[in-house]
Amino acid sequence: MEKIIVGLIVVIAVIALINCARSAFNKGACPGCSCGDKTKTPPRRSR
Amino acid sequence: MDKIKLTVALAGNPNCGKSTIFNHLTGGRQHVGNYPGVTVEKKEGLIETDRFEITLVDLPGVYSLSAYSDDEIVTRDFILQGKPDAVIHILDASNLERNLYLTTQLMELNVPMVLALNMSDLAQARGKRIDDRKLEALLKMPVVVTVGHRNQGTRELIDAVVRAHESAGQLTDRQAVDYGLEILEELVKIEGELCRGAVFPGFYPARWVALKLLEGDVSLEKRISSLGAGAAVLDQVLRSRQHLSAHFADSAEVLVADRRYGFVSGICAEVMAEPAALRVSMTEKIDRVVLGPLLGLPVFALVMYVIFKFTFAFSAPVVGWLEAVLARLSGSVSGLLPEGLLRSLVVDGIISGVGGVLGFFPLVLFMFFAIAFFEDSGYMARAAFVMDRFLSRFGLHGKSFLPLMIATNGCAVPGIMATRILESRRDRLITMMVTPFMICGAKLPIFALFIGAFFPPEKGAWLMFLMYGLSIAIAFFSAWLLKKLVFKGQSAHFVMELPPYRLPSLTGLFLKMWERGWLYVRKAGTVIFLFSIVLWATFRFPEAEPPPGLSPGALAAYQLEHSYAGMAGKWIEPALRPIGMDGVGGMALLAGLAAKEVVVSTLATAYSIGQSDHGTGVTLKERLRRDPFWSPLKALAFLMFCLIYAPCVATLAVFYQETGARIKWLLFLVGWTTSLAWLAAFLVYQTGRILGF
């Protein structure tokens, strides 16, 4: 039973991390950190 | 052949010699009237050349384009609604700084401009030397030196107007004031509301309206409030003003004006030389020392040392206390949970991993507070100015130092995004390549951990200072090498804003510290938490069958060695041995690619599983110190590698996007940084060994 619970926790963590990495490459920000949040950055200077 | 008709406006401060130039240019062909609805005189004149018929409109003399007087409203409305083909902006060269304030605002109206440096004879008589070519290059608009009362340079003005009109397509390439991230964020929000409600379409640029509303422009507020979606826009304006006031303890109007004055000071510092006796303000007195060629760099080094000294001296007791609390928590949970996998996951995985990172939270807070102090006081802008002299030698653009500072002040991700302030692609790519070398908030716990574990406490600030200096040196060296080998070419001209010095507000400092510090905690609670669980599993499984008769310590080491992570560590160990690292250190570095704090949490988990003293309250620092494998030399080589090697996934992702999704640059960055890191660590370790350390 203990093994199943621990296994589930690890699997959920792996899925969440894969989500994090995908989010980082799609949005330029990981969910745990808003430092790269595009809404917080100035628009590109028009040329 | 019909002549081309142009309308040209003449703008400038009162008493800048505008009317004299107007009279010289138009001769007797003048018409005086009134602007509709106001009692402001409207003077128009005609100029004819062989190709053009130019209607010259003499706008009222104004100091700014706010809405305090009819003159100001008439001037800006004429430029925005009348859409002249060009604006001749007359500047009193003997009062350049005061006059350039209007220039910054005229530039925001996005109209072709020509600058006339008028009264240049008076400026010369006062000992002021103005580099008009440099001014032209910095502002990206034609600059003509004129002496109005002698009719010197006035014909050249018309030639310049024609040039400006013909190159109007390149208009937006001009340097504009950088209002800073905080103000820009609010401008984007207001602009969003303006566009959503389709308020003010047509001749008013949305960014200009947003800026004016933020400044509290009563005339625009009145017009917006009478429109359907106006209420939502004004609500956002109010929220933005309140946010900025809370952040900087000053009104938005003052903040915007400060930025403009900063921009003007930057230009004056670049293009004007004046006798020392003329400079009187406190800001200028301080700048004479801080920006001086002799003391500029030592002052910068001193400021950085003060930041680290403050950080280490004041945070040490709090970090020690927090580490003790976390260690006690680990002990208590060990007592509560029965021996088994779940206890190991909670104690060795989550508490050790997350706790290892969270333990340094006070240190990060103190560091951010100290940096915010120098940032808000106006010194950091000077630091960039001082560094510019060196940056240009290394192939970096002067403005590149700002992204480097942003990376040091928190994270390389906004640092890489801040490279957008650089206009040339070459400068951007070089700066993006070297920004990850800076010691960001996430690398800080690694340095704090190893310096704390292997070096005496009184040397902490010095070592951190050295590492910081080294990160700058490596960034400069890399930029130089990249310039020589990959990105050849010249840097563009730029203006560095020099805002006036001010005493930072405590509320602003605490807000900034908390905003940046909170990101650290959030990351520890999410990404680091998840990684701690996964890494624990890789260090804990598969469960090996140990040979009988092993002591508890040897049993733990056996388990670690035969885990997935242990086996992977063994596999990469040969590449790490020449730089004084073992498999566990290698695994920590590999995991650090996810987020640099994970280096610490990986070591914490590995040392918690790999030693028999689980839950006994022993800190990671202590465990590292007790491990016979480590030595101060190996710690130094490890730190060297951490300083330089490939950045984390979030940074790589932003780098990938900002370089236009070019995989070749991404691979180049990873390869370049990691090989440089290996080489530097190898040099440190092998030289240290030869010298007998």
PDB file of C-alpha atoms in Angstrom, chain B residues 322-564:
ATOM      1  CA  LEU B 322      15.915  28.879   9.932  1.00  0.00           C
ATOM      2  CA  GLU B 323      18.255  25.967   9.197  1.00  0.00           C
ATOM      3  CA  ALA B 324      17.957  24.851  12.813  1.00  0.00           C
ATOM      4  CA  VAL B 325      14.133  25.072  12.627  1.00  0.00           C
ATOM      5  CA  LEU B 326      14.064  23.026   9.406  1.00  0.00           C
ATOM      6  CA  ALA B 327      16.446  20.457  10.886  1.00  0.00           C
ATOM      7  CA  ARG B 328      14.229  20.198  13.988  1.00  0.00           C
ATOM      8  CA  LEU B 329      11.161  19.795  11.761  1.00  0.00           C
ATOM      9  CA  SER B 330      12.929  16.977   9.963  1.00  0.00           C
ATOM     10  CA  GLY B 331      13.666  15.314  13.307  1.00  0.00           C
ATOM     11  CA  SER B 332      10.064  15.714  14.521  1.00  0.00           C
ATOM     12  CA  VAL B 333       8.561  14.264  11.338  1.00  0.00           C
ATOM     13  CA  SER B 334      10.997  11.337  11.576  1.00  0.00           C
ATOM     14  CA  GLY B 335       9.650  10.647  15.033  1.00  0.00           C
ATOM     15  CA  LEU B 336       6.021  10.868  13.919  1.00  0.00           C
ATOM     16  CA  LEU B 337       6.134   8.649  10.831  1.00  0.00           C
ATOM     17  CA  PRO B 338       7.002   4.928  10.987  1.00  0.00           C
ATOM     18  CA  GLU B 339      10.233   3.797   9.305  1.00  0.00           C
ATOM     19  CA  GLY B 340       9.584   3.191   5.619  1.00  0.00           C
ATOM     20  CA  LEU B 341       9.296   4.654   2.146  1.00  0.00           C
ATOM     21  CA  LEU B 342       6.807   7.394   3.047  1.00  0.00           C
ATOM     22  CA  ARG B 343       9.004   8.694   5.855  1.00  0.00           C
ATOM     23  CA  SER B 344      12.018   8.674   3.578  1.00  0.00           C
ATOM     24  CA  LEU B 345      10.053  10.576   0.913  1.00  0.00           C
ATOM     25  CA  VAL B 346       8.919  13.242   3.381  1.00  0.00           C
ATOM     26  CA  VAL B 347      12.161  13.597   5.376  1.00  0.00           C
ATOM     27  CA  ASP B 348      14.926  12.847   2.855  1.00  0.00           C
ATOM     28  CA  GLY B 349      13.046  14.051  -0.209  1.00  0.00           C
ATOM     29  CA  ILE B 350      10.671  16.900   0.542  1.00  0.00           C
ATOM     30  CA  ILE B 351      11.982  18.431   3.787  1.00  0.00           C
ATOM     31  CA  SER B 352      15.655  18.088   2.841  1.00  0.00           C
ATOM     32  CA  GLY B 353      15.124  19.204  -0.755  1.00  0.00           C
ATOM     33  CA  VAL B 354      12.731  22.099  -0.251  1.00  0.00           C
ATOM     34  CA  GLY B 355      14.243  22.995   3.132  1.00  0.00           C
ATOM     35  CA  GLY B 356      17.741  23.104   1.670  1.00  0.00           C
ATOM     36  CA  VAL B 357      16.593  25.840  -0.680  1.00  0.00           C
ATOM     37  CA  LEU B 358      14.177  27.586   1.680  1.00  0.00           C
ATOM     38  CA  GLY B 359      16.884  27.857   4.335  1.00  0.00           C
ATOM     39  CA  PHE B 360      18.574  30.555   2.257  1.00  0.00           C
ATOM     40  CA  PHE B 361      15.414  32.632   1.906  1.00  0.00           C
ATOM     41  CA  PRO B 362      16.574  35.301   4.421  1.00  0.00           C
ATOM     42  CA  LEU B 363      19.884  35.649   2.547  1.00  0.00           C
ATOM     43  CA  VAL B 364      18.036  36.223  -0.722  1.00  0.00           C
ATOM     44  CA  LEU B 365      15.761  38.789   0.966  1.00  0.00           C
ATOM     45  CA  PHE B 366      18.699  40.748   2.398  1.00  0.00           C
ATOM     46  CA  MET B 367      20.473  40.709  -0.956  1.00  0.00           C
ATOM     47  CA  PHE B 368      17.402  41.969  -2.820  1.00  0.00           C
ATOM     48  CA  PHE B 369      16.903  44.696  -0.223  1.00  0.00           C
ATOM     49  CA  ALA B 370      20.472  45.936  -0.623  1.00  0.00           C
ATOM     50  CA  ILE B 371      20.300  45.880  -4.419  1.00  0.00           C
ATOM     51  CA  ALA B 372      16.896  47.639  -4.392  1.00  0.00           C
ATOM     52  CA  PHE B 373      18.425  50.380  -2.231  1.00  0.00           C
ATOM     53  CA  PHE B 374      21.118  51.177  -4.783  1.00  0.00           C
ATOM     54  CA  GLU B 375      18.657  50.755  -7.652  1.00  0.00           C
ATOM     55  CA  ASP B 376      16.087  53.163  -6.237  1.00  0.00           C
ATOM     56  CA  SER B 377      18.715  55.674  -5.155  1.00  0.00           C
ATOM     57  CA  GLY B 378      19.692  56.085  -8.824  1.00  0.00           C
ATOM     58  CA  TYR B 379      23.173  54.541  -8.449  1.00  0.00           C
ATOM     59  CA  MET B 380      22.616  51.419 -10.570  1.00  0.00           C
ATOM     60  CA  ALA B 381      22.003  53.589 -13.652  1.00  0.00           C
ATOM     61  CA  ARG B 382      25.405  55.174 -12.971  1.00  0.00           C
ATOM     62  CA  ALA B 383      26.985  51.744 -12.620  1.00  0.00           C
ATOM     63  CA  ALA B 384      25.828  50.970 -16.150  1.00  0.00           C
ATOM     64  CA  PHE B 385      27.282  54.281 -17.322  1.00  0.00           C
ATOM     65  CA  VAL B 386      30.643  53.548 -15.678  1.00  0.00           C
ATOM     66  CA  MET B 387      30.761  50.033 -17.081  1.00  0.00           C
ATOM     67  CA  ASP B 388      29.998  51.286 -20.565  1.00  0.00           C
ATOM     68  CA  ARG B 389      33.610  52.376 -21.107  1.00  0.00           C
ATOM     69  CA  PHE B 390      34.739  48.805 -20.536  1.00  0.00           C
ATOM     70  CA  LEU B 391      31.845  47.103 -22.234  1.00  0.00           C
ATOM     71  CA  SER B 392      32.552  48.788 -25.531  1.00  0.00           C
ATOM     72  CA  ARG B 393      36.108  47.432 -25.425  1.00  0.00           C
ATOM     73  CA  PHE B 394      34.759  43.920 -25.017  1.00  0.00           C
ATOM     74  CA  GLY B 395      32.265  44.204 -27.842  1.00  0.00           C
ATOM     75  CA  LEU B 396      29.258  44.652 -25.609  1.00  0.00           C
ATOM     76  CA  HIS B 397      26.847  47.526 -26.075  1.00  0.00           C
ATOM     77  CA  GLY B 398      26.764  49.993 -23.157  1.00  0.00           C
ATOM     78  CA  LYS B 399      23.136  49.244 -22.505  1.00  0.00           C
ATOM     79  CA  SER B 400      24.005  45.546 -22.189  1.00  0.00           C
ATOM     80  CA  PHE B 401      24.968  46.109 -18.587  1.00  0.00           C
ATOM     81  CA  LEU B 402      21.303  46.691 -17.673  1.00  0.00           C
ATOM     82  CA  PRO B 403      20.203  43.137 -18.622  1.00  0.00           C
ATOM     83  CA  LEU B 404      23.273  41.842 -16.774  1.00  0.00           C
ATOM     84  CA  MET B 405      22.222  43.818 -13.688  1.00  0.00           C
ATOM     85  CA  ILE B 406      18.633  42.572 -13.967  1.00  0.00           C
ATOM     86  CA  ALA B 407      19.935  38.995 -14.068  1.00  0.00           C
ATOM     87  CA  THR B 408      22.025  39.650 -10.956  1.00  0.00           C
ATOM     88  CA  ASN B 409      19.122  41.320  -9.187  1.00  0.00           C
ATOM     89  CA  GLY B 410      16.865  38.332  -9.573  1.00  0.00           C
ATOM     90  CA  CYS B 411      16.690  36.078 -12.567  1.00  0.00           C
ATOM     91  CA  ALA B 412      18.258  35.628 -16.016  1.00  0.00           C
ATOM     92  CA  VAL B 413      14.798  35.293 -17.599  1.00  0.00           C
ATOM     93  CA  PRO B 414      13.813  38.991 -17.270  1.00  0.00           C
ATOM     94  CA  GLY B 415      17.483  39.777 -17.965  1.00  0.00           C
ATOM     95  CA  ILE B 416      17.259  38.108 -21.377  1.00  0.00           C
ATOM     96  CA  MET B 417      13.932  39.828 -22.038  1.00  0.00           C
ATOM     97  CA  ALA B 418      15.478  43.160 -21.114  1.00  0.00           C
ATOM     98  CA  THR B 419      17.888  42.782 -24.030  1.00  0.00           C
ATOM     99  CA  ARG B 420      14.962  44.125 -26.102  1.00  0.00           C
ATOM    100  CA  ILE B 421      16.212  47.590 -25.190  1.00  0.00           C
ATOM    101  CA  LEU B 422      19.120  46.893 -27.548  1.00  0.00           C
ATOM    102  CA  GLU B 423      18.338  47.822 -31.092  1.00  0.00           C
ATOM    103  CA  SER B 424      20.954  45.912 -33.054  1.00  0.00           C
ATOM    104  CA  ARG B 425      20.482  42.159 -33.368  1.00  0.00           C
ATOM    105  CA  ARG B 426      24.210  41.589 -32.974  1.00  0.00           C
ATOM    106  CA  ASP B 427      24.261  43.423 -29.596  1.00  0.00           C
ATOM    107  CA  ARG B 428      21.156  41.534 -28.475  1.00  0.00           C
ATOM    108  CA  LEU B 429      22.567  38.107 -29.324  1.00  0.00           C
ATOM    109  CA  ILE B 430      25.912  38.768 -27.608  1.00  0.00           C
ATOM    110  CA  THR B 431      24.163  40.115 -24.496  1.00  0.00           C
ATOM    111  CA  MET B 432      21.735  37.195 -24.404  1.00  0.00           C
ATOM    112  CA  MET B 433      24.663  34.770 -24.662  1.00  0.00           C
ATOM    113  CA  VAL B 434      26.464  36.261 -21.665  1.00  0.00           C
ATOM    114  CA  THR B 435      23.519  37.174 -19.401  1.00  0.00           C
ATOM    115  CA  PRO B 436      23.227  33.621 -17.957  1.00  0.00           C
ATOM    116  CA  PHE B 437      26.775  33.927 -16.534  1.00  0.00           C
ATOM    117  CA  MET B 438      25.572  36.369 -13.884  1.00  0.00           C
ATOM    118  CA  ILE B 439      24.885  35.106 -10.347  1.00  0.00           C
ATOM    119  CA  CYS B 440      21.086  35.125 -10.213  1.00  0.00           C
ATOM    120  CA  GLY B 441      18.953  34.654  -7.095  1.00  0.00           C
ATOM    121  CA  ALA B 442      18.743  30.912  -7.823  1.00  0.00           C
ATOM    122  CA  LYS B 443      22.526  30.429  -7.907  1.00  0.00           C
ATOM    123  CA  LEU B 444      22.905  32.329  -4.652  1.00  0.00           C
ATOM    124  CA  PRO B 445      22.024  29.364  -2.356  1.00  0.00           C
ATOM    125  CA  ILE B 446      24.657  27.175  -4.079  1.00  0.00           C
ATOM    126  CA  PHE B 447      27.332  29.775  -3.391  1.00  0.00           C
ATOM    127  CA  ALA B 448      26.079  30.437   0.124  1.00  0.00           C
ATOM    128  CA  LEU B 449      26.039  26.678   0.862  1.00  0.00           C
ATOM    129  CA  PHE B 450      29.579  25.914  -0.339  1.00  0.00           C
ATOM    130  CA  ILE B 451      31.151  29.121   0.957  1.00  0.00           C
ATOM    131  CA  GLY B 452      29.464  28.506   4.332  1.00  0.00           C
ATOM    132  CA  ALA B 453      30.579  24.871   4.419  1.00  0.00           C
ATOM    133  CA  PHE B 454      34.222  25.197   3.357  1.00  0.00           C
ATOM    134  CA  PHE B 455      35.392  28.724   4.119  1.00  0.00           C
ATOM    135  CA  PRO B 456      35.567  30.783   7.322  1.00  0.00           C
ATOM    136  CA  PRO B 457      32.491  33.041   7.908  1.00  0.00           C
ATOM    137  CA  GLU B 458      34.525  36.283   7.816  1.00  0.00           C
ATOM    138  CA  LYS B 459      35.588  35.481   4.242  1.00  0.00           C
ATOM    139  CA  GLY B 460      31.997  34.941   3.044  1.00  0.00           C
ATOM    140  CA  ALA B 461      31.384  38.474   1.712  1.00  0.00           C
ATOM    141  CA  TRP B 462      34.853  38.608   0.101  1.00  0.00           C
ATOM    142  CA  LEU B 463      34.406  35.286  -1.692  1.00  0.00           C
ATOM    143  CA  MET B 464      30.941  36.229  -2.868  1.00  0.00           C
ATOM    144  CA  PHE B 465      32.324  39.552  -4.084  1.00  0.00           C
ATOM    145  CA  LEU B 466      35.107  37.701  -5.902  1.00  0.00           C
ATOM    146  CA  MET B 467      32.653  35.311  -7.506  1.00  0.00           C
ATOM    147  CA  TYR B 468      30.497  38.222  -8.572  1.00  0.00           C
ATOM    148  CA  GLY B 469      33.510  39.995 -10.095  1.00  0.00           C
ATOM    149  CA  LEU B 470      34.461  36.751 -11.791  1.00  0.00           C
ATOM    150  CA  SER B 471      30.979  36.385 -13.293  1.00  0.00           C
ATOM    151  CA  ILE B 472      31.282  39.871 -14.811  1.00  0.00           C
ATOM    152  CA  ALA B 473      34.797  39.120 -16.053  1.00  0.00           C
ATOM    153  CA  ILE B 474      33.664  35.857 -17.664  1.00  0.00           C
ATOM    154  CA  ALA B 475      30.700  37.638 -19.278  1.00  0.00           C
ATOM    155  CA  PHE B 476      33.053  40.309 -20.695  1.00  0.00           C
ATOM    156  CA  PHE B 477      35.619  37.764 -21.858  1.00  0.00           C
ATOM    157  CA  SER B 478      32.920  35.676 -23.557  1.00  0.00           C
ATOM    158  CA  ALA B 479      31.484  38.775 -25.237  1.00  0.00           C
ATOM    159  CA  TRP B 480      34.932  39.694 -26.513  1.00  0.00           C
ATOM    160  CA  LEU B 481      35.508  36.161 -27.823  1.00  0.00           C
ATOM    161  CA  LEU B 482      32.050  35.990 -29.414  1.00  0.00           C
ATOM    162  CA  LYS B 483      32.615  39.359 -31.046  1.00  0.00           C
ATOM    163  CA  LYS B 484      35.946  38.208 -32.450  1.00  0.00           C
ATOM    164  CA  LEU B 485      34.754  34.807 -33.613  1.00  0.00           C
ATOM    165  CA  VAL B 486      31.016  34.890 -34.258  1.00  0.00           C
ATOM    166  CA  PHE B 487      29.376  38.323 -34.222  1.00  0.00           C
ATOM    167  CA  LYS B 488      31.526  40.821 -36.054  1.00  0.00           C
ATOM    168  CA  GLY B 489      30.505  44.464 -36.530  1.00  0.00           C
ATOM    169  CA  GLN B 490      30.053  47.815 -34.813  1.00  0.00           C
ATOM    170  CA  SER B 491      27.836  48.679 -31.830  1.00  0.00           C
ATOM    171  CA  ALA B 492      25.058  51.239 -32.197  1.00  0.00           C
ATOM    172  CA  HIS B 493      25.039  54.595 -30.357  1.00  0.00           C
ATOM    173  CA  PHE B 494      22.864  54.848 -27.271  1.00  0.00           C
ATOM    174  CA  VAL B 495      21.723  57.110 -24.440  1.00  0.00           C
ATOM    175  CA  MET B 496      22.043  55.915 -20.853  1.00  0.00           C
ATOM    176  CA  GLU B 497      19.448  57.463 -18.574  1.00  0.00           C
ATOM    177  CA  LEU B 498      20.871  59.165 -15.478  1.00  0.00           C
ATOM    178  CA  PRO B 499      17.949  59.884 -13.146  1.00  0.00           C
ATOM    179  CA  PRO B 500      18.539  62.309 -10.261  1.00  0.00           C
ATOM    180  CA  TYR B 501      19.660  60.761  -6.961  1.00  0.00           C
ATOM    181  CA  ARG B 502      16.929  60.279  -4.408  1.00  0.00           C
ATOM    182  CA  LEU B 503      16.567  58.763  -0.963  1.00  0.00           C
ATOM    183  CA  PRO B 504      14.727  55.457  -1.509  1.00  0.00           C
ATOM    184  CA  SER B 505      11.440  55.027   0.370  1.00  0.00           C
ATOM    185  CA  LEU B 506      11.348  52.178   2.856  1.00  0.00           C
ATOM    186  CA  THR B 507       7.945  51.030   1.561  1.00  0.00           C
ATOM    187  CA  GLY B 508       9.316  50.871  -1.989  1.00  0.00           C
ATOM    188  CA  LEU B 509      12.377  48.903  -0.857  1.00  0.00           C
ATOM    189  CA  PHE B 510      10.326  46.405   1.137  1.00  0.00           C
ATOM    190  CA  LEU B 511       7.857  46.005  -1.723  1.00  0.00           C
ATOM    191  CA  LYS B 512      10.635  45.316  -4.215  1.00  0.00           C
ATOM    192  CA  MET B 513      12.383  42.934  -1.820  1.00  0.00           C
ATOM    193  CA  TRP B 514       9.156  41.061  -1.157  1.00  0.00           C
ATOM    194  CA  GLU B 515       8.098  40.839  -4.816  1.00  0.00           C
ATOM    195  CA  ARG B 516      11.428  39.287  -5.788  1.00  0.00           C
ATOM    196  CA  GLY B 517      11.734  37.221  -2.608  1.00  0.00           C
ATOM    197  CA  TRP B 518       8.228  35.843  -3.022  1.00  0.00           C
ATOM    198  CA  LEU B 519       9.172  34.409  -6.411  1.00  0.00           C
ATOM    199  CA  TYR B 520      11.930  32.468  -4.658  1.00  0.00           C
ATOM    200  CA  VAL B 521       9.465  31.008  -2.122  1.00  0.00           C
ATOM    201  CA  ARG B 522       6.921  30.245  -4.847  1.00  0.00           C
ATOM    202  CA  LYS B 523       9.531  28.405  -6.826  1.00  0.00           C
ATOM    203  CA  ALA B 524      10.574  26.433  -3.725  1.00  0.00           C
ATOM    204  CA  GLY B 525       6.922  25.494  -3.125  1.00  0.00           C
ATOM    205  CA  THR B 526       6.243  24.375  -6.694  1.00  0.00           C
ATOM    206  CA  VAL B 527       9.076  23.425  -9.047  1.00  0.00           C
ATOM    207  CA  ILE B 528      11.616  22.613  -6.320  1.00  0.00           C
ATOM    208  CA  PHE B 529       8.986  20.669  -4.376  1.00  0.00           C
ATOM    209  CA  LEU B 530       8.145  18.530  -7.428  1.00  0.00           C
ATOM    210  CA  PHE B 531      11.802  18.014  -8.271  1.00  0.00           C
ATOM    211  CA  SER B 532      12.584  16.974  -4.720  1.00  0.00           C
ATOM    212  CA  ILE B 533      10.021  14.172  -5.024  1.00  0.00           C
ATOM    213  CA  VAL B 534      11.301  12.955  -8.394  1.00  0.00           C
ATOM    214  CA  LEU B 535      14.954  13.216  -7.384  1.00  0.00           C
ATOM    215  CA  TRP B 536      14.268  11.373  -4.170  1.00  0.00           C
ATOM    216  CA  ALA B 537      12.816   8.527  -6.254  1.00  0.00           C
ATOM    217  CA  THR B 538      15.888   8.424  -8.496  1.00  0.00           C
ATOM    218  CA  PHE B 539      18.186   8.283  -5.437  1.00  0.00           C
ATOM    219  CA  ARG B 540      16.011   5.740  -3.578  1.00  0.00           C
ATOM    220  CA  PHE B 541      15.177   3.201  -6.307  1.00  0.00           C
ATOM    221  CA  PRO B 542      15.707   0.446  -7.277  1.00  0.00           C
ATOM    222  CA  GLU B 543      15.916  -1.035  -3.776  1.00  0.00           C
ATOM    223  CA  ALA B 544      19.181  -2.968  -3.888  1.00  0.00           C
ATOM    224  CA  GLU B 545      19.899  -6.085  -1.860  1.00  0.00           C
ATOM    225  CA  PRO B 546      22.941  -5.138   0.257  1.00  0.00           C
ATOM    226  CA  PRO B 547      25.544  -7.700   1.289  1.00  0.00           C
ATOM    227  CA  PRO B 548      25.143  -8.774   4.916  1.00  0.00           C
ATOM    228  CA  GLY B 549      27.126  -7.218   7.751  1.00  0.00           C
ATOM    229  CA  LEU B 550      27.203  -3.608   6.583  1.00  0.00           C
ATOM    230  CA  SER B 551      27.174  -0.786   9.110  1.00  0.00           C
ATOM    231  CA  PRO B 552      24.227   1.717   8.858  1.00  0.00           C
ATOM    232  CA  GLY B 553      26.530   4.301   7.198  1.00  0.00           C
ATOM    233  CA  ALA B 554      27.878   1.820   4.652  1.00  0.00           C
ATOM    234  CA  LEU B 555      24.333   0.534   4.019  1.00  0.00           C
ATOM    235  CA  ALA B 556      23.102   4.055   3.147  1.00  0.00           C
ATOM    236  CA  ALA B 557      26.105   4.624   0.872  1.00  0.00           C
ATOM    237  CA  TYR B 558      25.491   1.247  -0.811  1.00  0.00           C
ATOM    238  CA  GLN B 559      21.843   2.147  -1.438  1.00  0.00           C
ATOM    239  CA  LEU B 560      22.831   5.510  -2.958  1.00  0.00           C
ATOM    240  CA  GLU B 561      25.450   3.949  -5.180  1.00  0.00           C
ATOM    241  CA  HIS B 562      23.021   1.381  -6.595  1.00  0.00           C
ATOM    242  CA  SER B 563      20.149   3.823  -7.192  1.00  0.00           C
ATOM    243  CA  TYR B 564      19.215   5.113 -10.680  1.00  0.00           C
TER     244      TYR B 564
END
